[in-house]
Tab-separated table of C-alpha atoms in Angstrom:
chain	number	residue	atom	x	y	z
A	1	ASP	CA	-36.991	111.592	3.854
A	2	THR	CA	-33.962	110.126	5.422
A	3	GLY	CA	-34.681	106.505	5.108
A	4	VAL	CA	-36.361	103.624	6.959
A	5	SER	CA	-36.437	104.143	10.696
A	6	GLN	CA	-37.098	101.620	13.437
A	7	ASP	CA	-38.048	102.022	17.096
A	8	PRO	CA	-36.812	101.155	19.627
A	9	ARG	CA	-33.256	100.366	18.549
A	10	HIS	CA	-32.703	98.046	21.534
A	11	LYS	CA	-35.153	96.149	23.755
A	12	ILE	CA	-34.427	93.949	26.679
A	13	THR	CA	-37.184	91.879	28.108
A	14	LYS	CA	-37.925	88.956	30.236
A	15	ARG	CA	-39.079	85.680	29.043
A	16	GLY	CA	-42.820	85.448	28.683
A	17	GLN	CA	-43.331	89.307	28.178
A	18	ASN	CA	-44.854	90.733	25.014
A	19	VAL	CA	-42.930	93.219	22.862
A	20	THR	CA	-43.826	95.356	19.881
A	21	PHE	CA	-41.514	97.065	17.436
A	22	ARG	CA	-42.328	99.785	15.024
A	23	CYS	CA	-41.088	100.396	11.437
A	24	ASP	CA	-41.584	103.758	9.485
A	25	PRO	CA	-40.669	102.990	5.837
A	26	ILE	CA	-39.461	105.527	3.044
A	27	SER	CA	-42.598	107.626	2.673
A	28	GLU	CA	-43.380	106.776	-1.017
A	29	HIS	CA	-42.700	103.117	-0.723
A	30	ASN	CA	-45.692	100.718	-0.881
A	31	ARG	CA	-43.851	97.540	0.219
A	32	LEU	CA	-42.697	96.874	3.556
A	33	TYR	CA	-40.673	93.695	4.755
A	34	TRP	CA	-39.643	92.182	8.217
A	35	TYR	CA	-36.573	90.137	8.487
A	36	ARG	CA	-34.732	88.478	11.467
A	37	GLN	CA	-31.014	88.283	11.877
A	38	THR	CA	-29.261	86.188	14.439
A	39	LEU	CA	-25.680	86.634	15.366
A	40	GLY	CA	-23.211	85.609	12.533
A	41	GLN	CA	-26.050	84.819	10.202
A	42	GLY	CA	-27.672	86.561	7.389
A	43	PRO	CA	-31.105	88.077	7.570
A	44	GLU	CA	-34.056	85.696	7.247
A	45	PHE	CA	-37.507	86.763	5.715
A	46	LEU	CA	-40.424	86.804	7.948
A	47	THR	CA	-43.211	88.635	6.207
A	48	TYR	CA	-44.000	91.511	3.846
A	49	PHE	CA	-46.789	93.911	3.134
A	50	GLN	CA	-48.034	95.712	-0.074
A	51	ASN	CA	-49.898	98.570	1.226
A	52	GLU	CA	-51.923	97.387	4.161
A	53	ALA	CA	-52.213	93.856	2.841
A	54	GLN	CA	-49.877	91.208	4.186
A	55	LEU	CA	-49.007	89.112	1.103
A	56	GLU	CA	-46.680	86.584	2.479
A	57	LYS	CA	-45.485	84.963	5.651
A	58	SER	CA	-42.648	82.686	6.269
A	59	ARG	CA	-42.968	79.534	8.211
A	60	LEU	CA	-40.424	81.210	10.715
A	61	LEU	CA	-43.401	83.507	11.728
A	62	SER	CA	-44.819	81.395	14.508
A	63	ASP	CA	-48.339	82.082	15.879
A	64	ARG	CA	-46.637	84.221	18.596
A	65	PHE	CA	-45.681	86.687	15.939
A	66	SER	CA	-48.135	89.141	14.397
A	67	ALA	CA	-47.400	91.998	12.133
A	68	GLU	CA	-49.736	94.815	10.889
A	69	ARG	CA	-49.622	97.760	8.622
A	70	PRO	CA	-53.029	99.232	9.234
A	71	LYS	CA	-52.938	102.339	7.037
A	72	GLY	CA	-50.286	101.310	4.615
A	73	SER	CA	-47.753	103.459	6.231
A	74	PHE	CA	-45.921	102.370	9.362
A	75	SER	CA	-45.797	98.742	10.508
A	76	THR	CA	-45.648	96.930	13.790
A	77	LEU	CA	-44.290	93.594	14.730
A	78	GLU	CA	-45.524	92.068	18.017
A	79	ILE	CA	-43.998	89.053	19.732
A	80	GLN	CA	-46.167	87.517	22.489
A	81	ARG	CA	-44.831	85.335	25.135
A	82	THR	CA	-41.198	85.968	24.153
A	83	GLU	CA	-38.577	83.049	24.468
A	84	GLN	CA	-34.930	83.335	24.678
A	85	GLY	CA	-34.664	82.010	21.002
A	86	ASP	CA	-36.428	85.155	20.012
A	87	SER	CA	-33.274	87.168	20.712
A	88	ALA	CA	-32.007	88.577	17.452
A	89	MET	CA	-31.956	91.772	15.443
A	90	TYR	CA	-35.375	92.530	13.803
A	91	LEU	CA	-34.934	94.337	10.584
A	92	CYS	CA	-37.373	96.390	8.366
A	93	ALA	CA	-37.058	97.157	4.751
A	94	SER	CA	-39.143	98.954	2.325
A	95	SER	CA	-39.349	99.144	-1.461
A	96	LEU	CA	-41.436	100.796	-4.279
A	97	ARG	CA	-43.244	98.331	-6.535
A	98	ALA	CA	-43.817	99.979	-9.715
A	99	GLY	CA	-46.862	98.904	-11.644
A	100	GLY	CA	-46.269	96.233	-14.233
A	101	SER	CA	-42.837	95.413	-13.001
A	102	THR	CA	-41.820	91.858	-12.780
A	103	ARG	CA	-38.430	92.176	-11.289
A	104	THR	CA	-37.664	92.140	-7.564
A	105	ASP	CA	-37.706	95.650	-6.147
A	106	THR	CA	-34.775	97.107	-4.341
A	107	GLN	CA	-35.204	96.966	-0.659
A	108	TYR	CA	-33.801	99.539	1.598
A	109	PHE	CA	-33.250	98.585	5.178
A	110	GLY	CA	-33.631	100.267	8.512
A	111	PRO	CA	-31.016	100.193	11.341
A	112	GLY	CA	-32.819	97.246	13.243
A	113	THR	CA	-34.185	96.589	16.633
A	114	ARG	CA	-32.098	94.470	18.727
A	115	LEU	CA	-34.125	92.217	21.034
A	116	THR	CA	-32.618	90.454	24.084
A	117	VAL	CA	-34.813	88.017	25.942
A	118	LEU	CA	-33.412	87.222	29.405
B	1	GLY	CA	-35.266	74.837	-2.637
B	2	ASP	CA	-33.521	78.219	-3.258
B	3	SER	CA	-30.169	78.591	-1.534
B	4	VAL	CA	-27.104	80.856	-1.540
B	5	THR	CA	-23.514	79.824	-0.926
B	6	GLN	CA	-21.182	82.584	-0.067
B	7	MET	CA	-17.454	82.520	0.428
B	8	GLU	CA	-16.550	82.068	4.117
B	9	GLY	CA	-14.735	84.518	6.118
B	10	PRO	CA	-13.225	86.249	7.727
B	11	VAL	CA	-11.131	87.749	5.010
B	12	THR	CA	-8.111	89.943	5.821
B	13	LEU	CA	-6.391	91.987	3.131
B	14	SER	CA	-3.883	94.767	2.994
B	15	GLU	CA	-4.861	98.117	1.755
B	16	GLU	CA	-4.913	98.265	-2.100
B	17	ALA	CA	-5.175	94.532	-2.502
B	18	PHE	CA	-7.626	92.848	-4.877
B	19	LEU	CA	-10.844	91.559	-3.472
B	20	THR	CA	-12.991	88.729	-4.602
B	21	ILE	CA	-16.014	87.339	-2.479
B	22	ASN	CA	-17.503	84.378	-4.191
B	23	CYS	CA	-21.268	83.850	-4.401
B	24	THR	CA	-23.244	81.138	-5.985
B	25	TYR	CA	-26.977	80.508	-5.850
B	26	THR	CA	-29.606	77.802	-6.568
B	27	ALA	CA	-32.874	79.040	-7.850
B	28	THR	CA	-35.574	77.465	-9.968
B	29	GLY	CA	-36.452	80.736	-11.643
B	30	TYR	CA	-34.646	83.878	-12.775
B	31	PRO	CA	-33.722	85.877	-9.685
B	32	SER	CA	-32.516	89.451	-9.239
B	33	LEU	CA	-29.246	89.555	-7.603
B	34	PHE	CA	-28.056	91.887	-4.800
B	35	TRP	CA	-25.004	92.597	-2.725
B	36	TYR	CA	-25.607	94.345	0.664
B	37	VAL	CA	-23.000	95.689	2.999
B	38	GLN	CA	-23.079	96.111	6.834
B	39	TYR	CA	-20.576	98.491	8.257
B	40	PRO	CA	-19.737	98.135	12.051
B	41	GLY	CA	-22.746	99.295	14.102
B	42	GLU	CA	-24.878	100.183	11.169
B	43	GLY	CA	-27.850	98.671	9.166
B	44	LEU	CA	-27.606	96.941	5.765
B	45	GLN	CA	-26.964	99.108	2.869
B	46	LEU	CA	-27.476	98.204	-0.881
B	47	LEU	CA	-24.144	98.001	-2.484
B	48	LEU	CA	-25.041	96.927	-6.060
B	49	LYS	CA	-27.560	94.852	-7.996
B	50	ALA	CA	-28.188	93.210	-11.289
B	51	THR	CA	-31.521	92.038	-12.659
B	52	LYS	CA	-30.736	90.072	-15.747
B	53	ALA	CA	-27.986	87.771	-17.152
B	54	ASP	CA	-24.750	89.527	-18.035
B	55	ASP	CA	-25.700	92.637	-16.211
B	56	LYS	CA	-22.868	94.194	-14.310
B	57	GLY	CA	-23.732	95.959	-11.087
B	58	SER	CA	-21.127	98.522	-9.796
B	59	ASN	CA	-20.874	101.034	-7.049
B	60	LYS	CA	-17.950	102.537	-5.027
B	61	GLY	CA	-15.369	100.698	-7.094
B	62	PHE	CA	-17.099	97.303	-6.435
B	63	GLU	CA	-18.439	95.244	-9.318
B	64	ALA	CA	-20.365	91.983	-9.792
B	65	THR	CA	-21.596	90.360	-12.988
B	66	TYR	CA	-24.757	88.146	-13.232
B	67	ARG	CA	-23.570	84.922	-14.590
B	68	LYS	CA	-26.587	82.826	-15.353
B	69	GLU	CA	-24.611	79.926	-16.853
B	70	THR	CA	-22.573	79.496	-13.626
B	71	THR	CA	-25.360	80.885	-11.143
B	72	SER	CA	-22.795	83.161	-9.766
B	73	PHE	CA	-22.593	86.741	-8.662
B	74	HIS	CA	-18.985	87.335	-7.425
B	75	LEU	CA	-18.139	90.580	-5.849
B	76	GLU	CA	-14.786	92.269	-6.862
B	77	LYS	CA	-12.786	95.383	-6.158
B	78	GLY	CA	-9.520	96.255	-7.569
B	79	SER	CA	-8.140	98.110	-4.613
B	80	VAL	CA	-9.608	97.989	-1.191
B	81	GLN	CA	-9.476	100.480	1.523
B	82	VAL	CA	-9.504	100.337	5.265
B	83	SER	CA	-13.006	101.870	5.034
B	84	ASP	CA	-14.201	98.841	3.057
B	85	SER	CA	-14.040	96.778	6.291
B	86	ALA	CA	-17.371	95.426	6.749
B	87	VAL	CA	-19.643	92.344	6.410
B	88	TYR	CA	-20.786	91.633	2.807
B	89	PHE	CA	-23.944	89.734	2.088
B	90	CYS	CA	-24.993	88.253	-1.337
B	91	ALA	CA	-28.739	88.151	-1.644
B	92	PRO	CA	-30.817	86.607	-4.493
B	93	SER	CA	-34.380	87.090	-4.649
B	94	GLN	CA	-36.659	84.192	-3.735
B	95	THR	CA	-38.005	82.324	-6.678
B	96	GLY	CA	-41.647	83.371	-7.363
B	97	ALA	CA	-41.571	85.855	-4.415
B	98	ASN	CA	-40.338	89.290	-3.512
B	99	ASN	CA	-38.229	88.613	-0.471
B	100	LEU	CA	-34.534	88.152	-0.519
B	101	PHE	CA	-32.564	85.291	0.877
B	102	PHE	CA	-29.207	86.068	2.278
B	103	GLY	CA	-25.905	84.258	2.508
B	104	THR	CA	-24.145	83.902	5.875
B	105	GLY	CA	-22.093	86.959	5.057
B	106	THR	CA	-18.441	87.483	4.643
B	107	ARG	CA	-16.387	89.665	7.018
B	108	LEU	CA	-13.691	91.696	5.466
B	109	THR	CA	-11.012	93.410	7.301
B	110	VAL	CA	-8.603	95.665	5.475
B	111	ILE	CA	-5.421	96.594	7.296
B	112	PRO	CA	-3.225	99.611	6.533
């Protein structure tokens, strides 16, 4: 496995359109995270899954955003009715949560999907 | 709430100079600490990590020590190379959660 992959790498859309991004994690990883990074800033957490369960959502994740991980493997992030403020790099990361561990897992990031909303 | 303060950039150094990028954090719990690096045109890569007090993370000549008493995790390298030019992010884990919260990043440029 070569790492976390994301598709597409770039997306340009018009305001009001819906967009969907896909993330394929490292194959044996049971946790998957979504972050958003705007220009000149560090990534901000959006949500994460353990297997197919969405365990946490940031208040940044408005009701226009929805994420799924239906079979506990790949994940999709959909943004409905896009706004110009949604323009950002959307990053996916995955990690392996070992049973009984209490420390934060090491997260491995994909290359990101750059969204531009015109 | 949890927060991280990272040394502002940009930082420009000559090749073989000593590098320090300061990072301090505020957390109510006992976070794990990470440094990530983003090379031009690439995604975030884990550089090093430390999970308990006094742990030293190291990789590619970079080091950082988990200082619980000063809530710091400063990144150091004794002799930087042009290839180290990148943006460096300090990222403690969120208290009581598994996500990371990132600093604003420090852009390093190393000139020959």
